[in-house]
Amino acid sequence: MAINVNEQTGFFHLQTANNSYIFHILNNGELEQVYYGKKIHDKSAFKRLTTHEYKNSTPSWEMNEDVLQPEALKLEYSGFGKGDFRYTAYQIESNNGSRINEFQFKKATVSKGKKRFSNMPASFSDDDGNDVQTLTVVMLDKLLNLEMQLAFTVFANQDVIVRSTKFINHGNHSVELNRALSMQLDLPDDDYDFIHFSGSWARERHLYRSHLRPGIQSINSLRIASGHQHNPFFMLARPKADEDQGEAFGFNLIYSGNFLDSVEVDQYNTSRILVGINPDEFGWRLNPDESFQTPEAVLTYSDQGMNLLSQNLSEFYSKHLVNPRFANKTRPILVNNWEGTYFNFDDQKLLNIARAAKSLGIELFVLDDGWFGHRNDDHSSLGDWFVNQPKFPGGFKNMIQKIHQMGLKFGLWFEPEMISKDSKLFVQHPDWMIKTPGRKSTPSRFQFVLDMTKNEVIDYLFKTISKIVQENGIDYIKWDMNRNITEAYSNNLPADRQLELAHRYILGVYDLYNRLTTKFPDLLFESCASGGGRFDLGMMYYAPQAWTSDDTDAIERLKIQYGTSYGYSLSMMGAHVSAVPNDQTGRVTPLSTRGNVAFYGNLGYELDITKFSEKEKQEVADQIKFYKKYRQLFQFGKFYRIKGPFEGDGNIVSWAVVNQDKSLAIAARYKLLNQPNWGYERIYFKGLDPNKKYHVNDSSEIFYGDELMNAGYFIPQMIHKNENVELLADYSSRLFIIKEAK
Ligand code: DGJ
């Protein structure tokens, strides 16, 4: 049994394969968090863990049998204003202006499995597997007749618990939700490092690690997108925890809009974690008989370090979050024309690229920005989703047919949420653009944003995109989103409901995704937001893969892909080989290293491949052959971080993928700057079976897994110049194919 409910004592004990999560009902009907961590035995009650001592100088709810001082309690999901002076999970305003609630336990139910949400991405268990159970705890504020449902789904096999909250107004008056976060978790001490993944455009998800200190430390977004700057995924880890040992908690949010991840260390060294929609720029009117569902927060815990934590999350995503049609399906190797041609292309040029792609073994041709309206640079045409005829003198459909006839799939770029002022759409519907009356609008990349809260906007986009897909047999869509929202105001909403815009906008995006993925179930979506500006679980629910970053430089990608791997799977990451000098950094790296980095994700090529020399053609054809042979492993193998770019001087980076039965692994080792006359170097592999015998690359020597993992594998530096000159230079890389010896 994964969920133990003790009705007599009021204790709830959620158990995954290796974790326990416990809370109970206090005397006043509120819920107290008791424990989250390594699995412990179940008991009817945990009295000693819930003993309360009187604290001076703080308010008390009860002083009788038990001392209930809210500030000194670990509360499960609390509200501000009644003595819990920390930031809280919710705040609700009633029609007399009061912001105090008294939610008391009403009932709890346990059900098998987990249903999807109708209007938002969410975890699911389509097969109602025995390892998935949902506990719903119903709390009631009697004065308002307002119900609060706290949902906890236990995904036992992946050590994941998913939490969310639903408010239902059974009262006669509307209430205003000022804060409605997805989860609150009070941990009993503060000896943790806060590890988050932050950066910027072309520098996404670099790892930052710092010890908790008193007060609030947080990351967030107010961009109406999760953003390049901070990813919603973060961890709390014991200071000595690393990839392979020690305690770590992971938190993520199945949402793509404004978010808040915060940790508050209070006066009693309790750490309060809040995850959910950012309460700033949020508000929601809940009328009688209406309900509000928060997005879901994903929680996981590992006492064996962060590699295991990430692997558990990956398995959870593939079984319970990503569209099952694609979750375990190998992804095509693509060529994308963006860095190859930018806006400067016509059908002949594209057909030449497609022909070259086919001859190299590429499977999908993706036509990026510039094929529509009269778009020849980034100043115009967003919203005009009809063909830019002069670029296709031989016909758009005809070109796609030819590409299909070559045996390639065809993918197309859209940026559905945007509008250019220089567009037919803007002439017809200037009121569809988000803008504040009487104020200037701030352009970004010369473009503006459509009001996705409007049904007519979603209808228009659904109709025009569907038409292009249907008429041309499109197999893949890259859904881009290249700016954040400013002057947020919707003429679709009354003056006193403008704070609903941010969330309603994202619900509109989800609605369009939902309609398109339902109508075209086999259409593969790749999400994108100027690279990785919306790399989150909300997007992954509809689009199983995302463009990881606009930075295609192999050395920068080491940091970006390494950082991304903590909270996401390899099959979610688009990774492309591009030209040198690199367009973002000017760096020149060997083609082998560009391939060896891009293998660890969904491989693509993003350069004018018609310009390859014969030698390059051969090398790329070999890369593609190699990737196809091991694609299953690269996209769906267990990923191990061996040495990170954020450790030490970051000069050596190393990682590996290992298959299910540990009979096959491919490790990579990248050396940024070469050093002369260096000491002996070894790589310590991970994830192998200690008792299995292996060969490494083509060596005839046999190695036990325990030798390769503990004693390591010697890497010679003294390479003969004729052998592989790239290994003697900067930015070198090597792959190690570790196969079980038969
Ligand atoms: C930003 C994306 O990240 C790029 O890959 C490319 O699609 C451009 N937009 C096109 O405008």
mmCIF file of N, CA, C and O in Angstrom, residues 36-124:
data_model
loop_
_atom_site.group_PDB
_atom_site.id
_atom_site.type_symbol
_atom_site.label_atom_id
_atom_site.label_comp_id
_atom_site.label_asym_id
_atom_site.label_seq_id
_atom_site.Cartn_x
_atom_site.Cartn_y
_atom_site.Cartn_z
ATOM 1 N N TYR A 36 9.464 14.115 5.577
ATOM 2 C CA TYR A 36 9.661 13.733 4.176
ATOM 3 C C TYR A 36 11.118 13.333 4.034
ATOM 4 O O TYR A 36 12.005 14.090 4.416
ATOM 5 N N GLY A 37 11.357 12.128 3.552
ATOM 6 C CA GLY A 37 12.734 11.666 3.386
ATOM 7 C C GLY A 37 12.770 10.177 3.127
ATOM 8 O O GLY A 37 11.838 9.610 2.535
ATOM 9 N N LYS A 38 13.847 9.532 3.597
ATOM 10 C CA LYS A 38 14.032 8.097 3.365
ATOM 11 C C LYS A 38 12.892 7.322 3.998
ATOM 12 O O LYS A 38 12.398 7.679 5.062
ATOM 13 N N LYS A 39 12.507 6.231 3.344
ATOM 14 C CA LYS A 39 11.333 5.468 3.788
ATOM 15 C C LYS A 39 11.517 4.958 5.222
ATOM 16 O O LYS A 39 12.586 4.444 5.581
ATOM 17 N N ILE A 40 10.462 5.111 6.026
ATOM 18 C CA ILE A 40 10.470 4.566 7.385
ATOM 19 C C ILE A 40 9.224 3.697 7.560
ATOM 20 O O ILE A 40 8.284 3.770 6.757
ATOM 21 N N HIS A 41 9.220 2.884 8.621
ATOM 22 C CA HIS A 41 8.074 2.017 8.870
ATOM 23 C C HIS A 41 6.832 2.838 9.179
ATOM 24 O O HIS A 41 6.922 3.921 9.763
ATOM 25 N N ASP A 42 5.708 2.253 8.860
ATOM 26 C CA ASP A 42 4.464 2.929 9.202
ATOM 27 C C ASP A 42 4.103 2.627 10.656
ATOM 28 O O ASP A 42 4.424 1.564 11.180
ATOM 29 N N LYS A 43 3.455 3.607 11.305
ATOM 30 C CA LYS A 43 2.930 3.431 12.667
ATOM 31 C C LYS A 43 1.597 4.153 12.696
ATOM 32 O O LYS A 43 1.297 4.959 11.817
ATOM 33 N N SER A 44 0.842 3.912 13.771
ATOM 34 C CA SER A 44 -0.455 4.585 13.824
ATOM 35 C C SER A 44 -0.282 6.086 14.038
ATOM 36 O O SER A 44 -1.093 6.893 13.586
ATOM 37 N N ALA A 45 0.768 6.470 14.755
ATOM 38 C CA ALA A 45 1.003 7.895 15.002
ATOM 39 C C ALA A 45 2.490 8.103 15.265
ATOM 40 O O ALA A 45 3.187 7.164 15.650
ATOM 41 N N PHE A 46 2.947 9.326 15.056
ATOM 42 C CA PHE A 46 4.357 9.651 15.310
ATOM 43 C C PHE A 46 4.367 10.741 16.375
ATOM 44 O O PHE A 46 4.623 11.912 16.101
ATOM 45 N N LYS A 47 4.077 10.322 17.624
ATOM 46 C CA LYS A 47 3.815 11.301 18.688
ATOM 47 C C LYS A 47 5.012 12.177 19.005
ATOM 48 O O LYS A 47 4.886 13.378 19.179
ATOM 49 N N ARG A 48 6.163 11.521 19.109
ATOM 50 C CA ARG A 48 7.339 12.286 19.510
ATOM 51 C C ARG A 48 7.723 13.334 18.457
ATOM 52 O O ARG A 48 8.184 14.431 18.780
ATOM 53 N N LEU A 49 7.490 12.969 17.205
ATOM 54 C CA LEU A 49 7.816 13.919 16.131
ATOM 55 C C LEU A 49 6.829 15.084 16.084
ATOM 56 O O LEU A 49 7.072 16.081 15.410
ATOM 57 N N THR A 50 5.718 14.933 16.774
ATOM 58 C CA THR A 50 4.706 16.001 16.717
ATOM 59 C C THR A 50 4.483 16.634 18.096
ATOM 60 O O THR A 50 3.426 17.200 18.370
ATOM 61 N N THR A 51 5.477 16.502 18.967
ATOM 62 C CA THR A 51 5.389 17.170 20.276
ATOM 63 C C THR A 51 5.725 18.647 20.074
ATOM 64 O O THR A 51 6.680 18.982 19.362
ATOM 65 N N HIS A 52 4.932 19.502 20.701
ATOM 66 C CA HIS A 52 5.169 20.943 20.537
ATOM 67 C C HIS A 52 5.603 21.570 21.851
ATOM 68 O O HIS A 52 5.025 21.279 22.886
ATOM 69 N N GLU A 53 6.574 22.421 21.791
ATOM 70 C CA GLU A 53 7.049 23.118 22.986
ATOM 71 C C GLU A 53 6.648 24.579 22.896
ATOM 72 O O GLU A 53 6.656 25.164 21.807
ATOM 73 N N TYR A 54 6.383 25.143 24.053
ATOM 74 C CA TYR A 54 5.969 26.549 24.070
ATOM 75 C C TYR A 54 7.132 27.469 23.687
ATOM 76 O O TYR A 54 8.244 27.323 24.183
ATOM 77 N N LYS A 55 6.863 28.401 22.792
ATOM 78 C CA LYS A 55 7.887 29.385 22.402
ATOM 79 C C LYS A 55 7.422 30.761 22.873
ATOM 80 O O LYS A 55 6.231 31.096 22.740
ATOM 81 N N ASN A 56 8.364 31.544 23.388
ATOM 82 C CA ASN A 56 8.020 32.889 23.842
ATOM 83 C C ASN A 56 7.698 33.806 22.671
ATOM 84 O O ASN A 56 8.215 33.621 21.576
ATOM 85 N N SER A 57 6.847 34.762 22.966
ATOM 86 C CA SER A 57 6.658 35.881 22.054
ATOM 87 C C SER A 57 6.137 35.497 20.669
ATOM 88 O O SER A 57 6.614 35.997 19.655
ATOM 89 N N THR A 58 5.192 34.582 20.657
ATOM 90 C CA THR A 58 4.544 34.294 19.372
ATOM 91 C C THR A 58 3.118 33.807 19.641
ATOM 92 O O THR A 58 2.860 33.154 20.655
ATOM 93 N N PRO A 59 2.158 34.153 18.777
ATOM 94 C CA PRO A 59 0.754 33.819 19.037
ATOM 95 C C PRO A 59 0.480 32.309 19.107
ATOM 96 O O PRO A 59 1.226 31.517 18.543
ATOM 97 N N SER A 60 -0.620 31.970 19.812
ATOM 98 C CA SER A 60 -0.981 30.547 19.975
ATOM 99 C C SER A 60 -2.412 30.312 19.526
ATOM 100 O O SER A 60 -3.305 31.073 19.877
ATOM 101 N N TRP A 61 -2.644 29.241 18.781
ATOM 102 C CA TRP A 61 -4.019 28.855 18.450
ATOM 103 C C TRP A 61 -4.635 28.096 19.621
ATOM 104 O O TRP A 61 -5.798 28.213 19.914
ATOM 105 N N GLU A 62 -3.837 27.264 20.270
ATOM 106 C CA GLU A 62 -4.353 26.459 21.386
ATOM 107 C C GLU A 62 -3.293 26.310 22.442
ATOM 108 O O GLU A 62 -2.123 26.159 22.146
ATOM 109 N N MET A 63 -3.766 26.310 23.705
ATOM 110 C CA MET A 63 -2.814 26.151 24.802
ATOM 111 C C MET A 63 -3.256 25.026 25.725
ATOM 112 O O MET A 63 -2.699 24.849 26.788
ATOM 113 N N ASN A 64 -4.295 24.270 25.310
ATOM 114 C CA ASN A 64 -4.842 23.262 26.213
ATOM 115 C C ASN A 64 -3.982 22.006 26.242
ATOM 116 O O ASN A 64 -2.899 22.006 26.793
ATOM 117 N N GLU A 65 -4.512 20.935 25.564
ATOM 118 C CA GLU A 65 -3.729 19.688 25.571
ATOM 119 C C GLU A 65 -2.416 19.887 24.828
ATOM 120 O O GLU A 65 -1.412 19.294 25.131
ATOM 121 N N ASP A 66 -2.484 20.707 23.805
ATOM 122 C CA ASP A 66 -1.337 20.842 22.936
ATOM 123 C C ASP A 66 -1.065 22.328 22.728
ATOM 124 O O ASP A 66 -1.979 23.134 22.726
ATOM 125 N N VAL A 67 0.189 22.668 22.576
ATOM 126 C CA VAL A 67 0.513 24.068 22.283
ATOM 127 C C VAL A 67 0.565 24.196 20.770
ATOM 128 O O VAL A 67 1.364 23.532 20.124
ATOM 129 N N LEU A 68 -0.309 25.018 20.213
ATOM 130 C CA LEU A 68 -0.280 25.182 18.763
ATOM 131 C C LEU A 68 0.076 26.623 18.422
ATOM 132 O O LEU A 68 -0.779 27.508 18.403
ATOM 133 N N GLN A 69 1.341 26.841 18.191
ATOM 134 C CA GLN A 69 1.796 28.186 17.822
ATOM 135 C C GLN A 69 2.200 28.123 16.339
ATOM 136 O O GLN A 69 3.215 27.508 15.987
ATOM 137 N N PRO A 70 1.381 28.718 15.500
ATOM 138 C CA PRO A 70 1.555 28.515 14.063
ATOM 139 C C PRO A 70 2.961 28.791 13.556
ATOM 140 O O PRO A 70 3.461 28.103 12.670
ATOM 141 N N GLU A 71 3.595 29.781 14.149
ATOM 142 C CA GLU A 71 4.930 30.141 13.671
ATOM 143 C C GLU A 71 5.949 29.041 13.961
ATOM 144 O O GLU A 71 7.000 28.979 13.337
ATOM 145 N N ALA A 72 5.634 28.206 14.946
ATOM 146 C CA ALA A 72 6.580 27.161 15.351
ATOM 147 C C ALA A 72 6.151 25.794 14.830
ATOM 148 O O ALA A 72 6.686 24.779 15.248
ATOM 149 N N LEU A 73 5.182 25.793 13.923
ATOM 150 C CA LEU A 73 4.705 24.513 13.375
ATOM 151 C C LEU A 73 5.223 24.333 11.956
ATOM 152 O O LEU A 73 5.439 25.307 11.232
ATOM 153 N N LYS A 74 5.364 23.077 11.577
ATOM 154 C CA LYS A 74 5.642 22.778 10.166
ATOM 155 C C LYS A 74 4.280 22.536 9.517
ATOM 156 O O LYS A 74 3.684 21.478 9.705
ATOM 157 N N LEU A 75 3.787 23.518 8.810
ATOM 158 C CA LEU A 75 2.412 23.407 8.309
ATOM 159 C C LEU A 75 2.394 22.855 6.886
ATOM 160 O O LEU A 75 3.292 23.122 6.078
ATOM 161 N N GLU A 76 1.360 22.112 6.594
ATOM 162 C CA GLU A 76 1.292 21.401 5.316
ATOM 163 C C GLU A 76 0.958 22.344 4.155
ATOM 164 O O GLU A 76 1.495 22.226 3.067
ATOM 165 N N TYR A 77 0.070 23.294 4.407
ATOM 166 C CA TYR A 77 -0.351 24.220 3.339
ATOM 167 C C TYR A 77 -1.057 25.353 4.062
ATOM 168 O O TYR A 77 -2.221 25.221 4.433
ATOM 169 N N SER A 78 -0.362 26.453 4.316
ATOM 170 C CA SER A 78 -0.925 27.430 5.249
ATOM 171 C C SER A 78 -1.245 28.770 4.605
ATOM 172 O O SER A 78 -0.830 29.056 3.479
ATOM 173 N N GLY A 79 -1.997 29.557 5.389
ATOM 174 C CA GLY A 79 -2.415 30.886 4.943
ATOM 175 C C GLY A 79 -1.852 31.948 5.869
ATOM 176 O O GLY A 79 -1.586 31.684 7.054
ATOM 177 N N PHE A 80 -1.689 33.135 5.338
ATOM 178 C CA PHE A 80 -1.073 34.226 6.100
ATOM 179 C C PHE A 80 -2.106 34.916 6.999
ATOM 180 O O PHE A 80 -3.288 34.918 6.695
ATOM 181 N N GLY A 81 -1.628 35.484 8.113
ATOM 182 C CA GLY A 81 -2.476 36.397 8.875
ATOM 183 C C GLY A 81 -2.957 35.876 10.210
ATOM 184 O O GLY A 81 -3.549 36.617 10.988
ATOM 185 N N LYS A 82 -2.715 34.585 10.502
ATOM 186 C CA LYS A 82 -3.195 34.041 11.776
ATOM 187 C C LYS A 82 -2.030 33.572 12.638
ATOM 188 O O LYS A 82 -2.184 32.647 13.426
ATOM 189 N N GLY A 83 -0.886 34.183 12.453
ATOM 190 C CA GLY A 83 0.233 33.844 13.327
ATOM 191 C C GLY A 83 1.362 33.095 12.646
ATOM 192 O O GLY A 83 2.417 32.923 13.235
ATOM 193 N N ASP A 84 1.140 32.632 11.414
ATOM 194 C CA ASP A 84 2.260 32.071 10.659
ATOM 195 C C ASP A 84 2.815 33.238 9.858
ATOM 196 O O ASP A 84 2.251 33.629 8.835
ATOM 197 N N PHE A 85 3.926 33.798 10.348
ATOM 198 C CA PHE A 85 4.427 35.029 9.735
ATOM 199 C C PHE A 85 5.364 34.776 8.562
ATOM 200 O O PHE A 85 5.941 35.704 8.011
ATOM 201 N N ARG A 86 5.551 33.512 8.218
ATOM 202 C CA ARG A 86 6.358 33.216 7.025
ATOM 203 C C ARG A 86 5.498 33.468 5.772
ATOM 204 O O ARG A 86 4.283 33.632 5.874
ATOM 205 N N TYR A 87 6.125 33.450 4.594
ATOM 206 C CA TYR A 87 5.314 33.499 3.373
ATOM 207 C C TYR A 87 4.547 32.180 3.281
ATOM 208 O O TYR A 87 5.078 31.122 3.605
ATOM 209 N N THR A 88 3.320 32.243 2.868
ATOM 210 C CA THR A 88 2.459 31.060 2.907
ATOM 211 C C THR A 88 1.991 30.669 1.505
ATOM 212 O O THR A 88 2.162 31.420 0.551
ATOM 213 N N ALA A 89 1.338 29.508 1.464
ATOM 214 C CA ALA A 89 0.956 28.950 0.163
ATOM 215 C C ALA A 89 -0.264 29.644 -0.436
ATOM 216 O O ALA A 89 -0.423 29.675 -1.651
ATOM 217 N N TYR A 90 -1.171 30.164 0.398
ATOM 218 C CA TYR A 90 -2.369 30.771 -0.185
ATOM 219 C C TYR A 90 -2.759 32.039 0.562
ATOM 220 O O TYR A 90 -2.398 32.237 1.728
ATOM 221 N N GLN A 91 -3.482 32.881 -0.125
ATOM 222 C CA GLN A 91 -4.155 34.009 0.523
ATOM 223 C C GLN A 91 -5.434 34.271 -0.265
ATOM 224 O O GLN A 91 -5.399 34.401 -1.498
ATOM 225 N N ILE A 92 -6.551 34.302 0.449
ATOM 226 C CA ILE A 92 -7.850 34.452 -0.216
ATOM 227 C C ILE A 92 -8.594 35.617 0.427
ATOM 228 O O ILE A 92 -8.690 35.707 1.649
ATOM 229 N N GLU A 93 -9.112 36.461 -0.444
ATOM 230 C CA GLU A 93 -9.808 37.653 0.054
ATOM 231 C C GLU A 93 -11.303 37.428 -0.103
ATOM 232 O O GLU A 93 -11.770 37.062 -1.190
ATOM 233 N N SER A 94 -12.048 37.625 0.984
ATOM 234 C CA SER A 94 -13.501 37.463 0.855
ATOM 235 C C SER A 94 -14.144 38.808 0.545
ATOM 236 O O SER A 94 -13.461 39.836 0.517
ATOM 237 N N ASN A 95 -15.450 38.818 0.336
ATOM 238 C CA ASN A 95 -16.072 40.044 -0.180
ATOM 239 C C ASN A 95 -16.149 41.176 0.849
ATOM 240 O O ASN A 95 -16.482 42.297 0.519
ATOM 241 N N ASN A 96 -15.794 40.871 2.138
ATOM 242 C CA ASN A 96 -15.713 41.980 3.098
ATOM 243 C C ASN A 96 -14.279 42.502 3.232
ATOM 244 O O ASN A 96 -13.979 43.291 4.115
ATOM 245 N N GLY A 97 -13.385 42.012 2.369
ATOM 246 C CA GLY A 97 -11.998 42.491 2.391
ATOM 247 C C GLY A 97 -11.104 41.698 3.327
ATOM 248 O O GLY A 97 -9.893 41.912 3.362
ATOM 249 N N SER A 98 -11.674 40.747 4.079
ATOM 250 C CA SER A 98 -10.851 39.946 4.998
ATOM 251 C C SER A 98 -9.973 38.990 4.213
ATOM 252 O O SER A 98 -10.364 38.481 3.163
ATOM 253 N N ARG A 99 -8.779 38.735 4.758
ATOM 254 C CA ARG A 99 -7.872 37.791 4.102
ATOM 255 C C ARG A 99 -7.487 36.652 5.046
ATOM 256 O O ARG A 99 -6.419 36.091 4.940
ATOM 257 N N ILE A 100 -8.386 36.365 5.984
ATOM 258 C CA ILE A 100 -8.149 35.284 6.946
ATOM 259 C C ILE A 100 -9.048 34.105 6.580
ATOM 260 O O ILE A 100 -10.231 34.283 6.296
ATOM 261 N N ASN A 101 -8.468 32.918 6.620
ATOM 262 C CA ASN A 101 -9.263 31.698 6.388
ATOM 263 C C ASN A 101 -9.060 30.723 7.527
ATOM 264 O O ASN A 101 -8.008 30.712 8.147
ATOM 265 N N GLU A 102 -10.084 29.933 7.763
ATOM 266 C CA GLU A 102 -9.937 28.832 8.716
ATOM 267 C C GLU A 102 -10.335 27.553 7.998
ATOM 268 O O GLU A 102 -11.510 27.190 7.967
ATOM 269 N N PHE A 103 -9.369 26.931 7.391
ATOM 270 C CA PHE A 103 -9.636 25.652 6.722
ATOM 271 C C PHE A 103 -9.440 24.523 7.722
ATOM 272 O O PHE A 103 -8.415 24.458 8.397
ATOM 273 N N GLN A 104 -10.445 23.665 7.794
ATOM 274 C CA GLN A 104 -10.342 22.523 8.699
ATOM 275 C C GLN A 104 -10.562 21.232 7.934
ATOM 276 O O GLN A 104 -11.351 21.192 6.969
ATOM 277 N N PHE A 105 -9.914 20.209 8.414
ATOM 278 C CA PHE A 105 -10.030 18.901 7.774
ATOM 279 C C PHE A 105 -11.489 18.465 7.712
ATOM 280 O O PHE A 105 -12.213 18.509 8.700
ATOM 281 N N LYS A 106 -11.928 18.015 6.536
ATOM 282 C CA LYS A 106 -13.296 17.512 6.405
ATOM 283 C C LYS A 106 -13.280 16.013 6.108
ATOM 284 O O LYS A 106 -13.901 15.233 6.793
ATOM 285 N N LYS A 107 -12.563 15.621 5.091
ATOM 286 C CA LYS A 107 -12.479 14.195 4.784
ATOM 287 C C LYS A 107 -11.283 13.927 3.862
ATOM 288 O O LYS A 107 -10.699 14.862 3.301
ATOM 289 N N ALA A 108 -10.975 12.647 3.731
ATOM 290 C CA ALA A 108 -9.870 12.273 2.830
ATOM 291 C C ALA A 108 -10.263 11.029 2.052
ATOM 292 O O ALA A 108 -10.935 10.148 2.591
ATOM 293 N N THR A 109 -9.880 10.988 0.791
ATOM 294 C CA THR A 109 -10.168 9.786 -0.010
ATOM 295 C C THR A 109 -8.891 9.335 -0.728
ATOM 296 O O THR A 109 -8.053 10.158 -1.092
ATOM 297 N N VAL A 110 -8.809 8.026 -0.894
ATOM 298 C CA VAL A 110 -7.667 7.472 -1.627
ATOM 299 C C VAL A 110 -8.214 6.806 -2.874
ATOM 300 O O VAL A 110 -9.181 6.038 -2.804
ATOM 301 N N SER A 111 -7.650 7.118 -4.029
ATOM 302 C CA SER A 111 -8.122 6.467 -5.254
ATOM 303 C C SER A 111 -6.927 5.912 -6.023
ATOM 304 O O SER A 111 -5.788 6.338 -5.828
ATOM 305 N N LYS A 112 -7.250 4.970 -6.888
ATOM 306 C CA LYS A 112 -6.209 4.336 -7.675
ATOM 307 C C LYS A 112 -5.867 5.220 -8.875
ATOM 308 O O LYS A 112 -6.755 5.822 -9.460
ATOM 309 N N GLY A 113 -4.600 5.291 -9.209
ATOM 310 C CA GLY A 113 -4.208 5.988 -10.425
ATOM 311 C C GLY A 113 -4.231 7.496 -10.312
ATOM 312 O O GLY A 113 -4.318 8.059 -9.220
ATOM 313 N N LYS A 114 -4.120 8.138 -11.462
ATOM 314 C CA LYS A 114 -4.098 9.601 -11.501
ATOM 315 C C LYS A 114 -4.645 10.069 -12.849
ATOM 316 O O LYS A 114 -4.131 9.691 -13.900
ATOM 317 N N LYS A 115 -5.691 10.900 -12.757
ATOM 318 C CA LYS A 115 -6.311 11.397 -13.998
ATOM 319 C C LYS A 115 -5.603 12.659 -14.471
ATOM 320 O O LYS A 115 -5.056 13.406 -13.678
ATOM 321 N N ARG A 116 -5.698 12.887 -15.783
ATOM 322 C CA ARG A 116 -5.151 14.121 -16.346
ATOM 323 C C ARG A 116 -6.067 15.293 -15.996
ATOM 324 O O ARG A 116 -7.216 15.090 -15.636
ATOM 325 N N PHE A 117 -5.584 16.515 -16.171
ATOM 326 C CA PHE A 117 -6.446 17.703 -16.064
ATOM 327 C C PHE A 117 -6.999 17.994 -17.463
ATOM 328 O O PHE A 117 -6.379 17.642 -18.461
ATOM 329 N N SER A 118 -8.128 18.693 -17.508
ATOM 330 C CA SER A 118 -8.700 18.962 -18.829
ATOM 331 C C SER A 118 -8.087 20.198 -19.486
ATOM 332 O O SER A 118 -8.029 20.292 -20.706
ATOM 333 N N ASN A 119 -7.630 21.177 -18.704
ATOM 334 C CA ASN A 119 -7.209 22.448 -19.321
ATOM 335 C C ASN A 119 -5.733 22.758 -19.124
ATOM 336 O O ASN A 119 -5.282 23.843 -19.445
ATOM 337 N N MET A 120 -5.008 21.808 -18.559
ATOM 338 C CA MET A 120 -3.621 22.099 -18.206
ATOM 339 C C MET A 120 -2.810 20.820 -18.267
ATOM 340 O O MET A 120 -3.355 19.747 -18.011
ATOM 341 N N PRO A 121 -1.538 20.919 -18.545
ATOM 342 C CA PRO A 121 -0.714 19.705 -18.507
ATOM 343 C C PRO A 121 -0.639 19.150 -17.090
ATOM 344 O O PRO A 121 -0.667 19.909 -16.122
ATOM 345 N N ALA A 122 -0.573 17.838 -16.984
ATOM 346 C CA ALA A 122 -0.541 17.218 -15.658
ATOM 347 C C ALA A 122 0.020 15.810 -15.777
ATOM 348 O O ALA A 122 0.019 15.212 -16.851
ATOM 349 N N SER A 123 0.448 15.277 -14.670
ATOM 350 C CA SER A 123 0.902 13.893 -14.633
ATOM 351 C C SER A 123 -0.303 12.978 -14.817
ATOM 352 O O SER A 123 -1.444 13.390 -14.601
ATOM 353 N N PHE A 124 -0.051 11.731 -15.196
ATOM 354 C CA PHE A 124 -1.168 10.810 -15.405
ATOM 355 C C PHE A 124 -0.689 9.383 -15.208
ATOM 356 O O PHE A 124 0.516 9.094 -15.240
#
